[in-house]
Coordinates of C-alpha atoms in Angstrom, one line a residue:
M1167 CA -26.8 -20.4 -0.8
N1168 CA -28.4 -18.1 -3.4
I1169 CA -27.1 -15.4 -5.7
F1170 CA -27.5 -12.7 -3.0
D1171 CA -25.3 -14.7 -0.6
V1172 CA -22.6 -14.9 -3.3
L1173 CA -22.9 -11.1 -3.9
T1174 CA -22.6 -10.5 -0.1
M1175 CA -19.5 -12.7 0.1
L1176 CA -17.9 -10.9 -2.9
G1177 CA -18.8 -7.5 -1.3
G1178 CA -17.3 -8.7 2.0
L1179 CA -14.1 -9.8 0.2
A1180 CA -13.9 -6.4 -1.5
L1181 CA -14.2 -4.6 1.8
F1182 CA -11.7 -6.9 3.4
L1183 CA -9.1 -6.3 0.7
Y1184 CA -9.8 -2.6 0.6
G1185 CA -9.5 -2.3 4.4
M1186 CA -6.2 -4.2 4.4
N1187 CA -4.9 -1.9 1.7
T1188 CA -6.1 1.3 3.5
M1189 CA -4.7 0.2 6.8
G1190 CA -1.3 -0.6 5.3
E1191 CA -1.2 2.7 3.4
G1192 CA -2.0 4.6 6.6
L1193 CA 0.7 2.7 8.5
T1194 CA 3.2 3.4 5.8
K1195 CA 2.4 7.1 5.7
I1196 CA 2.6 7.6 9.4
S1197 CA 6.0 5.9 9.5
G1198 CA 7.2 8.6 7.1
G1199 CA 9.8 6.3 5.6
R1200 CA 11.5 5.8 9.0
L1201 CA 11.0 2.0 9.0
E1202 CA 12.5 1.7 5.5
R1203 CA 15.5 3.9 6.5
I1204 CA 16.1 1.5 9.5
L1205 CA 16.2 -1.4 7.0
E1206 CA 18.6 0.6 4.8
R1207 CA 21.1 1.0 7.7
L1208 CA 20.9 -2.6 8.7
T1209 CA 23.9 -4.3 10.2
S1210 CA 25.2 -7.7 9.0
N1211 CA 24.0 -9.5 12.1
P1212 CA 21.5 -12.2 10.8
I1213 CA 19.5 -12.4 14.0
K1214 CA 19.0 -8.7 14.1
A1215 CA 18.0 -8.8 10.4
V1216 CA 15.3 -11.4 11.1
L1217 CA 13.9 -9.4 14.1
L1218 CA 14.0 -6.2 12.1
G1219 CA 12.3 -7.8 9.1
A1220 CA 9.6 -9.2 11.4
F1221 CA 9.1 -5.9 13.1
V1222 CA 8.8 -3.8 9.9
T1223 CA 6.4 -6.3 8.3
A1224 CA 4.2 -6.5 11.4
V1225 CA 3.9 -2.7 11.4
I1226 CA 3.3 -2.2 7.6
Q1227 CA 1.2 -5.4 7.5
S1228 CA 2.7 -6.7 4.2
S1229 CA 5.6 -9.2 3.8
S1230 CA 5.4 -8.5 0.0
A1231 CA 6.0 -4.8 0.6
T1232 CA 9.0 -5.6 2.8
T1233 CA 10.5 -8.1 0.4
V1234 CA 10.0 -5.7 -2.6
M1235 CA 11.8 -3.0 -0.6
V1236 CA 14.7 -5.4 0.1
V1237 CA 14.9 -6.3 -3.6
G1238 CA 15.1 -2.6 -4.3
F1239 CA 17.9 -2.1 -1.7
V1240 CA 19.9 -4.9 -3.2
N1241 CA 19.4 -3.6 -6.7
S1242 CA 20.6 -0.2 -5.5
G1243 CA 23.7 -1.7 -4.0
I1244 CA 23.0 -0.3 -0.5
M1245 CA 22.4 -3.8 0.9
K1246 CA 24.3 -7.0 0.4
L1247 CA 22.5 -10.2 -0.6
S1248 CA 23.7 -11.8 2.7
Q1249 CA 21.9 -9.0 4.7
A1250 CA 18.8 -9.4 2.6
I1251 CA 18.3 -13.1 3.5
G1252 CA 17.6 -12.4 7.2
I1253 CA 15.1 -9.6 6.5
I1254 CA 13.2 -11.9 4.0
M1255 CA 13.0 -14.6 6.7
G1256 CA 11.8 -12.1 9.2
A1257 CA 9.2 -10.7 6.8
N1258 CA 7.6 -14.2 6.7
V1259 CA 7.4 -14.2 10.5
G1260 CA 6.0 -10.6 10.7
T1261 CA 3.2 -11.3 8.3
T1262 CA 1.6 -13.8 10.7
I1263 CA 0.5 -11.0 13.0
T1264 CA -2.4 -10.3 10.6
A1265 CA -3.8 -13.8 11.0
W1266 CA -3.7 -13.3 14.8
I1267 CA -5.7 -10.1 14.6
L1268 CA -8.2 -11.7 12.3
S1269 CA -8.5 -14.7 14.6
L1270 CA -10.3 -12.4 17.1
S1271 CA -13.5 -13.0 15.2
G1272 CA -13.6 -16.5 16.6
I1273 CA -13.8 -15.5 20.3
E1274 CA -16.6 -17.2 22.2
S1275 CA -17.3 -16.0 25.8
D1276 CA -20.1 -14.5 27.9
S1277 CA -17.6 -12.1 29.5
F1278 CA -18.3 -8.4 28.4
L1279 CA -14.5 -7.8 28.0
M1280 CA -14.0 -10.9 25.8
Q1281 CA -17.1 -10.1 23.8
F1282 CA -15.9 -6.6 23.2
L1283 CA -12.7 -8.0 21.6
K1284 CA -14.8 -9.5 18.8
P1285 CA -14.4 -7.5 15.6
S1286 CA -18.1 -7.2 15.1
N1287 CA -18.3 -5.4 18.5
F1288 CA -15.3 -3.2 18.6
S1289 CA -15.0 -2.3 14.9
P1290 CA -17.8 0.3 15.0
V1291 CA -16.1 2.1 17.8
I1292 CA -12.8 2.1 15.9
A1293 CA -14.6 3.3 12.8
V1294 CA -16.3 6.2 14.6
V1295 CA -13.0 7.3 16.2
G1296 CA -11.2 7.0 12.8
I1297 CA -13.9 9.1 11.0
I1298 CA -13.6 11.8 13.7
F1299 CA -9.8 11.9 13.2
L1300 CA -10.2 12.1 9.4
M1301 CA -12.9 14.7 9.2
F1302 CA -12.5 17.0 12.1
L1303 CA -8.8 17.1 12.9
K1304 CA -6.3 19.2 10.9
S1305 CA -3.1 17.5 11.8
Q1306 CA -1.9 15.3 8.9
K1307 CA -0.5 12.8 11.4
K1308 CA -3.8 12.4 13.1
K1309 CA -5.6 12.0 9.7
D1310 CA -3.2 9.2 8.9
I1311 CA -4.1 7.6 12.3
G1312 CA -7.7 8.0 11.3
M1313 CA -7.0 6.2 8.0
I1314 CA -5.4 3.3 9.9
L1315 CA -8.4 3.0 12.2
V1316 CA -11.0 3.2 9.4
G1317 CA -9.0 0.7 7.3
F1318 CA -8.9 -1.7 10.3
A1319 CA -12.6 -1.3 10.9
I1320 CA -13.4 -1.9 7.2
L1321 CA -11.0 -4.9 7.2
M1322 CA -12.8 -6.5 10.2
F1323 CA -16.3 -5.7 8.8
G1324 CA -15.4 -7.3 5.5
M1325 CA -14.1 -10.4 7.4
D1326 CA -17.3 -10.6 9.4
T1327 CA -19.4 -10.1 6.2
M1328 CA -17.5 -12.9 4.4
S1329 CA -17.9 -15.3 7.3
G1330 CA -21.6 -14.6 7.5
A1331 CA -22.1 -15.1 3.8
V1332 CA -20.3 -18.4 3.5
K1333 CA -22.0 -20.1 6.5
P1334 CA -24.8 -21.5 4.3
L1335 CA -22.1 -23.3 2.2
A1336 CA -21.9 -25.9 5.1
D1337 CA -25.1 -27.3 3.7
V1338 CA -23.9 -27.5 0.1
P1339 CA -22.5 -30.9 -0.7
E1340 CA -20.7 -29.6 -3.8
F1341 CA -18.7 -27.2 -1.6
T1342 CA -17.8 -29.9 0.8
G1343 CA -16.7 -32.0 -2.1
I1344 CA -14.4 -29.3 -3.4
L1345 CA -12.8 -28.9 0.1
T1346 CA -12.3 -32.7 0.3
M1347 CA -10.4 -32.5 -3.0
F1348 CA -8.1 -29.8 -1.4
S1349 CA -7.3 -32.3 1.3
N1350 CA -5.0 -33.8 -1.3
P1351 CA -1.7 -32.1 -0.3
L1352 CA -0.6 -31.2 -3.8
L1353 CA -3.9 -29.8 -4.9
G1354 CA -4.3 -27.9 -1.6
M1355 CA -0.9 -26.4 -1.9
L1356 CA -1.5 -25.5 -5.5
A1357 CA -4.9 -23.8 -4.6
G1358 CA -3.2 -21.8 -1.8
A1359 CA -0.4 -20.7 -4.1
V1360 CA -2.6 -19.6 -7.0
L1361 CA -5.0 -17.7 -4.7
T1362 CA -2.1 -15.8 -3.0
A1363 CA -0.4 -15.2 -6.3
V1364 CA -3.5 -13.6 -7.8
I1365 CA -4.3 -11.2 -4.9
Q1366 CA -0.5 -10.8 -4.1
S1367 CA -1.0 -11.0 -0.3
S1368 CA -0.5 -14.0 1.9
S1369 CA -2.1 -12.1 4.8
A1370 CA -5.3 -11.5 2.7
S1371 CA -5.4 -15.1 1.5
V1372 CA -5.0 -16.4 5.0
G1373 CA -7.8 -14.1 6.1
I1374 CA -10.0 -15.6 3.3
L1375 CA -9.2 -19.1 4.6
Q1376 CA -10.1 -17.9 8.1
A1377 CA -13.4 -16.6 6.9
L1378 CA -14.2 -19.9 5.2
C1379 CA -13.8 -21.6 8.6
A1380 CA -17.2 -20.2 9.5
T1381 CA -18.7 -23.0 7.3
G1382 CA -17.3 -25.6 9.7
S1383 CA -16.2 -27.6 6.7
I1384 CA -12.5 -26.5 6.7
T1385 CA -10.6 -29.2 8.6
Y1386 CA -7.0 -28.9 9.7
G1387 CA -6.1 -31.5 7.1
T1388 CA -7.6 -29.3 4.4
A1389 CA -6.1 -26.0 5.8
F1390 CA -2.5 -27.3 6.2
P1391 CA -1.5 -27.7 2.5
I1392 CA -3.4 -24.6 1.6
I1393 CA -1.3 -22.6 4.1
M1394 CA 1.8 -24.1 2.7
G1395 CA 0.8 -23.0 -0.8
Q1396 CA 0.0 -19.5 0.4
N1397 CA 3.6 -19.1 1.6
I1398 CA 4.8 -20.0 -1.9
G1399 CA 2.3 -17.8 -3.7
T1400 CA 3.4 -14.7 -1.8
C1401 CA 6.8 -15.0 -3.6
V1402 CA 5.2 -13.9 -6.9
T1403 CA 5.3 -10.2 -5.9
A1404 CA 9.0 -10.3 -5.2
L1405 CA 9.7 -12.3 -8.3
L1406 CA 7.9 -9.7 -10.4
S1407 CA 9.8 -6.9 -8.8
G1408 CA 13.1 -8.6 -9.8
I1409 CA 12.2 -8.3 -13.5
G1410 CA 14.5 -5.6 -15.0
A1411 CA 16.7 -5.5 -11.9
N1412 CA 20.3 -6.3 -11.6
K1413 CA 21.5 -9.9 -10.9
S1414 CA 21.9 -9.3 -7.1
A1415 CA 18.3 -8.1 -6.9
K1416 CA 17.1 -11.1 -8.9
R1417 CA 19.0 -13.4 -6.5
A1418 CA 17.2 -11.7 -3.5
S1419 CA 13.8 -12.4 -5.0
L1420 CA 14.8 -16.0 -5.7
I1421 CA 16.0 -16.5 -2.1
H1422 CA 12.4 -15.5 -1.0
L1423 CA 11.1 -18.3 -3.2
Y1424 CA 13.7 -20.9 -2.2
F1425 CA 13.1 -20.2 1.5
N1426 CA 9.4 -20.8 1.2
L1427 CA 9.8 -23.8 -1.2
I1428 CA 12.4 -25.5 1.0
G1429 CA 10.4 -24.8 4.2
T1430 CA 7.2 -26.1 2.6
V1431 CA 8.8 -29.3 1.3
V1432 CA 10.5 -30.0 4.7
F1433 CA 7.2 -29.3 6.6
M1434 CA 5.0 -31.4 4.3
L1435 CA 7.4 -34.3 4.2
G1436 CA 7.8 -34.2 8.0
F1437 CA 4.1 -33.8 8.7
Y1438 CA 2.8 -36.5 6.4
T1439 CA 5.6 -38.9 7.2
I1440 CA 4.9 -38.7 11.0
H1441 CA 1.2 -38.7 10.3
A1442 CA 1.6 -42.0 8.5
F1443 CA 3.0 -43.7 11.6
V1444 CA 1.4 -41.6 14.4
T1445 CA -2.1 -40.5 13.4
F1446 CA -2.9 -36.9 14.3
D1447 CA -6.4 -36.8 15.6
F1448 CA -6.8 -33.1 15.0
V1449 CA -6.4 -33.5 11.2
G1450 CA -10.1 -34.3 10.8
E1451 CA -11.3 -31.6 13.2
A1452 CA -12.9 -28.4 12.0
A1453 CA -10.4 -25.5 12.0
G1454 CA -11.1 -22.1 13.5
P1455 CA -9.6 -18.7 12.8
A1456 CA -7.2 -19.1 15.8
G1457 CA -6.1 -22.5 14.6
I1458 CA -5.3 -21.2 11.1
A1459 CA -3.2 -18.4 12.8
V1460 CA -1.4 -21.0 14.9
M1461 CA -0.5 -23.1 11.8
H1462 CA 0.6 -20.1 9.8
S1463 CA 2.8 -18.9 12.7
I1464 CA 4.3 -22.3 13.5
F1465 CA 5.3 -22.8 9.8
N1466 CA 7.0 -19.4 9.4
I1467 CA 8.7 -19.4 12.8
V1468 CA 10.0 -23.0 12.6
A1469 CA 11.1 -22.6 8.9
T1470 CA 13.1 -19.5 9.9
V1471 CA 14.7 -21.2 12.9
L1472 CA 15.6 -24.3 10.7
L1473 CA 17.0 -22.3 7.7
L1474 CA 18.7 -19.4 9.5
P1475 CA 21.9 -21.4 10.1
F1476 CA 21.9 -22.2 6.4
T1477 CA 21.8 -18.6 5.0
K1478 CA 25.1 -19.1 3.2
G1479 CA 23.7 -22.2 1.5
L1480 CA 20.7 -20.2 0.3
E1481 CA 23.0 -17.5 -1.0
R1482 CA 25.1 -20.1 -2.9
L1483 CA 21.9 -21.6 -4.3
A1484 CA 20.9 -18.1 -5.6
Y1485 CA 24.3 -17.6 -7.2
L1486 CA 24.1 -21.1 -8.8
S1487 CA 20.7 -20.1 -10.3
I1488 CA 22.0 -16.7 -11.6
R1489 CA 25.6 -17.0 -12.4
E1490 CA 28.1 -14.2 -11.5
E1491 CA 29.7 -12.5 -14.5
K1492 CA 33.1 -10.8 -14.6
E1493 CA 31.5 -7.3 -14.3
E1494 CA 28.3 -6.5 -12.5
D1495 CA 26.2 -3.6 -13.7
K1496 CA 27.5 -0.2 -12.4
Q1497 CA 25.4 1.8 -10.0
E1498 CA 23.4 4.4 -11.9
I1499 CA 21.2 7.3 -10.8
S1500 CA 18.2 5.4 -12.1
V1501 CA 19.1 2.5 -9.9
L1502 CA 19.3 4.8 -6.8
L1503 CA 15.8 6.0 -7.8
D1504 CA 14.4 2.4 -8.0
E1505 CA 10.8 2.4 -9.2
R1506 CA 10.1 -0.4 -6.6
F1507 CA 10.3 2.4 -3.9
L1508 CA 7.4 4.2 -5.5
E1509 CA 5.0 1.8 -3.7
Q1510 CA 6.5 3.2 -0.4
P1511 CA 6.1 7.0 -1.2
A1512 CA 7.4 8.2 2.1
F1513 CA 10.7 6.3 1.7
A1514 CA 10.8 7.3 -2.1
I1515 CA 10.7 10.9 -1.0
Q1516 CA 13.7 10.3 1.3
R1517 CA 15.6 8.7 -1.6
C1518 CA 14.8 11.7 -3.8
K1519 CA 16.1 14.1 -1.1
Q1520 CA 19.4 12.1 -1.0
V1521 CA 19.8 12.2 -4.7
A1522 CA 18.8 15.9 -4.9
A1523 CA 21.4 16.6 -2.2
A1524 CA 24.1 14.8 -4.2
M1525 CA 23.0 16.8 -7.3
A1526 CA 23.3 20.1 -5.3
E1527 CA 26.8 19.1 -4.1
L1528 CA 27.9 18.3 -7.7
S1529 CA 26.5 21.6 -9.0
R1530 CA 28.5 23.4 -6.3
T1531 CA 31.7 21.5 -7.3
T1532 CA 31.1 22.3 -10.9
L1533 CA 30.7 26.1 -10.4
L1534 CA 33.6 26.4 -7.9
N1535 CA 35.9 24.5 -10.3
A1536 CA 34.8 26.9 -13.1
I1537 CA 35.5 30.0 -10.9
S1538 CA 39.0 28.6 -10.1
L1539 CA 39.8 28.6 -13.9
I1540 CA 39.5 32.4 -14.1
Q1541 CA 42.8 32.9 -12.2
K1542 CA 44.6 29.8 -13.5
Y1543 CA 43.3 27.9 -16.5
D1544 CA 43.8 24.1 -16.3
E1545 CA 42.6 21.8 -19.1
K1546 CA 42.0 18.9 -16.7
V1547 CA 39.8 21.0 -14.4
A1548 CA 38.0 22.4 -17.5
E1549 CA 37.2 18.8 -18.6
A1550 CA 36.0 18.0 -15.1
V1551 CA 33.6 21.0 -15.3
S1552 CA 32.2 19.7 -18.6
H1553 CA 31.9 16.2 -17.3
D1554 CA 30.2 17.3 -14.0
E1555 CA 27.8 19.5 -15.9
N1556 CA 26.6 16.5 -18.0
E1557 CA 26.2 14.6 -14.8
V1558 CA 24.1 17.3 -13.3
D1559 CA 21.9 17.2 -16.4
R1560 CA 21.5 13.4 -15.9
Y1561 CA 20.5 14.0 -12.3
E1562 CA 17.8 16.5 -13.3
D1563 CA 16.4 14.2 -16.0
A1564 CA 16.3 11.2 -13.7
L1565 CA 14.9 13.1 -10.7
G1566 CA 12.4 15.0 -12.7
S1567 CA 10.9 11.8 -14.3
Y1568 CA 10.9 10.0 -10.9
L1569 CA 9.2 12.9 -9.1
V1570 CA 6.5 13.1 -11.7
K1571 CA 5.7 9.4 -11.2
L1572 CA 5.9 9.8 -7.4
S1573 CA 3.5 12.8 -7.5
S1574 CA 0.6 10.5 -8.6
K1575 CA 1.0 8.4 -5.4
N1576 CA -0.9 9.0 -2.2
L1577 CA 1.5 11.4 -0.4
S1578 CA 1.2 13.0 3.0
Q1579 CA 1.0 16.8 3.0
A1580 CA 4.6 17.1 4.2
D1581 CA 5.9 14.8 1.6
S1582 CA 3.9 16.6 -1.1
R1583 CA 5.5 19.9 -0.1
T1584 CA 9.0 18.3 -0.1
L1585 CA 8.4 16.9 -3.6
S1586 CA 7.4 20.3 -4.9
T1587 CA 10.5 21.9 -3.3
I1588 CA 12.8 19.4 -4.9
L1589 CA 11.1 19.8 -8.3
H1590 CA 11.5 23.6 -8.1
C1591 CA 15.2 23.5 -6.9
I1592 CA 16.7 20.9 -9.2
S1593 CA 16.1 23.1 -12.2
D1594 CA 18.0 25.9 -10.5
F1595 CA 20.9 23.6 -9.7
E1596 CA 21.0 22.5 -13.3
R1597 CA 21.0 26.1 -14.5
I1598 CA 23.9 26.9 -12.0
S1599 CA 25.9 24.2 -13.7
D1600 CA 25.1 25.7 -17.1
H1601 CA 26.5 29.0 -15.9
A1602 CA 29.6 27.1 -14.8
I1603 CA 30.1 26.1 -18.4
N1604 CA 29.7 29.7 -19.5
I1605 CA 32.3 30.8 -16.9
Q1606 CA 34.6 28.0 -18.1
K1607 CA 34.4 29.2 -21.7
A1608 CA 35.1 32.8 -20.7
A1609 CA 38.1 31.6 -18.7
K1610 CA 39.3 29.6 -21.7
K1611 CA 39.0 32.6 -24.0
R1612 CA 41.0 34.7 -21.6
S1613 CA 43.7 32.0 -21.4
E1614 CA 43.9 31.4 -25.1
Q1615 CA 43.9 35.1 -26.1
K1616 CA 46.2 35.9 -23.1
I1617 CA 43.9 38.6 -22.0
R1618 CA 45.0 40.5 -18.9
F1619 CA 42.8 42.4 -16.5
S1620 CA 43.9 45.6 -14.9
D1621 CA 44.7 45.5 -11.2
K1622 CA 41.4 47.3 -10.4
A1623 CA 39.4 44.9 -12.5
A1624 CA 41.2 41.9 -11.0
G1625 CA 40.5 43.1 -7.5
E1626 CA 36.8 43.7 -8.3
L1627 CA 36.5 40.3 -9.8
E1628 CA 38.0 38.7 -6.7
V1629 CA 35.4 40.3 -4.4
F1630 CA 32.6 39.4 -6.8
S1631 CA 33.8 35.8 -7.0
R1632 CA 34.0 35.6 -3.3
A1633 CA 30.4 36.8 -2.9
V1634 CA 29.1 34.4 -5.5
T1635 CA 31.0 31.5 -3.9
D1636 CA 29.5 32.4 -0.5
I1637 CA 25.9 32.6 -1.7
L1638 CA 26.3 29.3 -3.6
N1639 CA 27.7 27.6 -0.5
L1640 CA 24.9 29.0 1.6
S1641 CA 22.2 27.9 -0.8
V1642 CA 23.5 24.4 -1.1
D1643 CA 23.8 24.0 2.6
V1644 CA 20.4 25.5 3.2
F1645 CA 18.8 23.1 0.6
V1646 CA 20.5 20.0 2.0
R1647 CA 19.7 20.8 5.7
E1648 CA 16.3 22.4 4.9
D1649 CA 17.4 25.2 7.1
E1650 CA 14.5 27.8 6.8
E1651 CA 16.2 30.2 9.2
E1652 CA 19.5 30.4 7.4
A1653 CA 17.7 30.6 4.1
S1654 CA 16.6 34.1 5.0
D1655 CA 20.3 35.2 4.6
I1656 CA 20.3 34.4 0.9
E1657 CA 18.1 37.2 -0.4
P1658 CA 20.0 40.1 1.2
L1659 CA 23.3 38.6 -0.2
E1660 CA 21.6 38.2 -3.6
E1661 CA 20.8 42.0 -3.6
V1662 CA 24.5 42.7 -2.8
V1663 CA 25.5 40.5 -5.7
D1664 CA 23.1 42.5 -8.0
R1665 CA 24.7 45.7 -6.7
L1666 CA 28.2 44.3 -7.4
N1667 CA 27.2 43.4 -10.9
K1668 CA 26.0 46.9 -11.7
K1669 CA 29.1 48.5 -10.1
V1670 CA 31.6 46.2 -11.8
K1671 CA 30.1 46.9 -15.2
K1672 CA 29.8 50.6 -14.6
R1673 CA 33.5 50.8 -13.5
H1674 CA 34.6 48.8 -16.5
I1675 CA 32.8 51.3 -18.9
K1676 CA 34.6 54.2 -17.1
R1677 CA 38.0 52.4 -17.5
L1678 CA 37.3 51.7 -21.1
R1679 CA 36.6 55.4 -21.8
N1680 CA 39.8 56.3 -20.0
G1681 CA 41.8 53.8 -22.1
K1682 CA 42.7 51.7 -19.0
C1683 CA 41.0 48.6 -20.3
T1684 CA 40.8 46.7 -23.6
I1685 CA 37.5 45.8 -25.4
E1686 CA 38.5 42.1 -25.3
A1687 CA 39.1 42.1 -21.5
G1688 CA 35.8 44.0 -21.1
L1689 CA 33.8 41.4 -23.0
V1690 CA 35.3 38.6 -20.8
L1691 CA 34.6 40.6 -17.7
N1692 CA 31.1 41.3 -18.8
D1693 CA 30.4 37.6 -19.5
L1694 CA 31.7 36.6 -16.0
A1695 CA 29.7 39.3 -14.2
T1696 CA 26.5 38.4 -16.0
N1697 CA 26.9 34.7 -15.2
F1698 CA 27.8 35.5 -11.6
E1699 CA 24.6 37.6 -11.2
R1700 CA 22.4 34.9 -12.7
V1701 CA 23.9 32.2 -10.4
A1702 CA 22.9 34.4 -7.5
D1703 CA 19.3 34.7 -9.0
H1704 CA 19.1 30.9 -8.9
C1705 CA 20.4 30.8 -5.4
S1706 CA 17.7 33.2 -4.5
N1707 CA 15.0 30.9 -6.0
I1708 CA 16.4 28.0 -3.9
G1709 CA 16.3 30.0 -0.7
V1710 CA 12.7 31.1 -1.3
C1711 CA 11.7 27.4 -2.0
V1712 CA 13.2 26.3 1.3
I1713 CA 11.5 29.2 3.2
Q1714 CA 8.1 28.4 1.7
L1715 CA 8.4 24.7 2.2
K1716 CA 6.2 24.7 5.3
E1717 CA 3.8 27.3 3.8
D1718 CA 2.8 25.1 0.8
S1719 CA 3.4 28.1 -1.5
F1720 CA 5.9 28.5 -4.3
D1721 CA 5.3 32.0 -5.7
T1722 CA 8.8 33.5 -5.6
H1723 CA 7.7 37.0 -6.8
E1724 CA 4.9 37.1 -4.1
Y1725 CA 7.4 36.2 -1.4
L1726 CA 10.0 38.8 -2.6
D1727 CA 7.2 41.5 -2.7
T1728 CA 6.3 40.8 0.9
L1729 CA 9.9 41.2 2.2
D1730 CA 10.2 44.1 4.7
K1731 CA 13.1 46.1 3.3
G1732 CA 12.8 49.2 5.4
K1733 CA 15.6 50.8 7.4
D1734 CA 16.7 48.8 10.5
T1735 CA 14.6 45.8 9.5
P1736 CA 16.2 42.3 9.8
F1737 CA 16.6 42.2 6.0
D1738 CA 18.2 45.6 6.0
I1739 CA 20.6 44.7 8.8
K1740 CA 21.8 41.6 6.9
Y1741 CA 22.0 43.6 3.6
V1742 CA 24.2 46.3 5.2
A1743 CA 26.4 43.6 6.8
Y1744 CA 26.9 41.8 3.5
K1745 CA 27.5 45.1 1.6
N1746 CA 30.3 46.0 4.0
L1747 CA 31.8 42.5 3.7
Y1748 CA 32.0 42.6 -0.1
K1749 CA 33.2 46.2 -0.7
L1750 CA 34.9 46.7 -4.0
P1751 CA 38.5 48.0 -3.8

């Protein structure tokens, strides 16, 4: 084996790892976060948890990704540790599907159909189809399918390249000597664990082992402890994700380690004890890719079946390792937006939508409470307005930072537009809560100075308040539901609010001249009207963002300029209806 064979092998390894990453990324994008949301709504049934964990992992092709997601769920408090155990076990079973796909390279048959199943034969066809999907189709979903197909083809090509490059190693005595050393159970297990920990993927490390089978020097006796070690090494990713998490999340990552450690110890003790009394003839035979897949599957399936009845014991072991304190950490916004979810961008977007919806609802509550203070000032309600406004600020800071990090990830076109919409809208919701504070201060001033509005002014303010309340409710509902059709009602109502603002101020000046209103009352009324009008402006921005969500354009002024405001147009009809609904007395 010369230097060029080594370079070919490394190139094949690089393609293999890149193909696996590309395929997993495509699968994750096409799932659109749905698989993760299924996990999030998991029931407490342990068997369902195992099956679900296996299914999700088989689809996204990464037990590490599934386990890290689970650690994030536990950290967020949306999943109990007892629920997480079943998913972690299932993830180990689901990851074995990759080894079975890779084992197709070992097919030997003269049948055309069987020959076509070999990766070296069908990968070019998949690659061509994938490239056509990527380059010539406009649908983002079809492009994601193309990414999956191309990733799969690169994965298989890399596997085939590695296998071809390592074949000459069969004639290298030093290589055979190294493999003989790995036949030692402890050294073999250590080698498998280190390799998997470095590349952070048990599927990839099993694939490398399958490629080495092409030398004919990998026996089942050598492969067995390496496979055991690979299952331990894959826990490193989950353990790393537990750093900085709360205690429940750390326990979840430890359970992944304990499950694989206990399973490995039981398997190795059982296998070598029986082998000492009843010699297994296959131990000295050369292993093939299919044989590696069988061993990998048997270990994970049997370990799951053996340990599933003892989930409570694993949970207790995790609690013994990380002791419970009197008070666990409280759930924070930053915990809801766990950075572990950034590796699953489609799901992270869904979490951002949930948090942004909560922020919108809190902004609505803040403003409505502030408006209620105008008629009857209550110190407790005023304190709630101040508290909620601070919370809205915290939401904006946390969401803004998280969305900036998320924007650097490989997002689908739809997710990218959603991200832009949330970024645009959260600043408007934050400003709405700021205006709530201004309204609260104006109401406090009126209460402390015992300022009375004239009956006319009070009636006008009541109509104005109702219009602002309605446009706020409409905007929040439109944002939460992403209702593009209902969003078109916001702009006509915003123009009515602008009209009310001008008329209320004009009437106040007239009353002031006639001596029917005081300057103090006029200042308070002016403050309230100005803040009402600005709240409506922010509601207009939110409506425009939702309307333009599917158009991938966020130029508010351009949208407003294109509105058809002629007589008897849909806009004009809505405007007239709102104008009649909010007539000043």
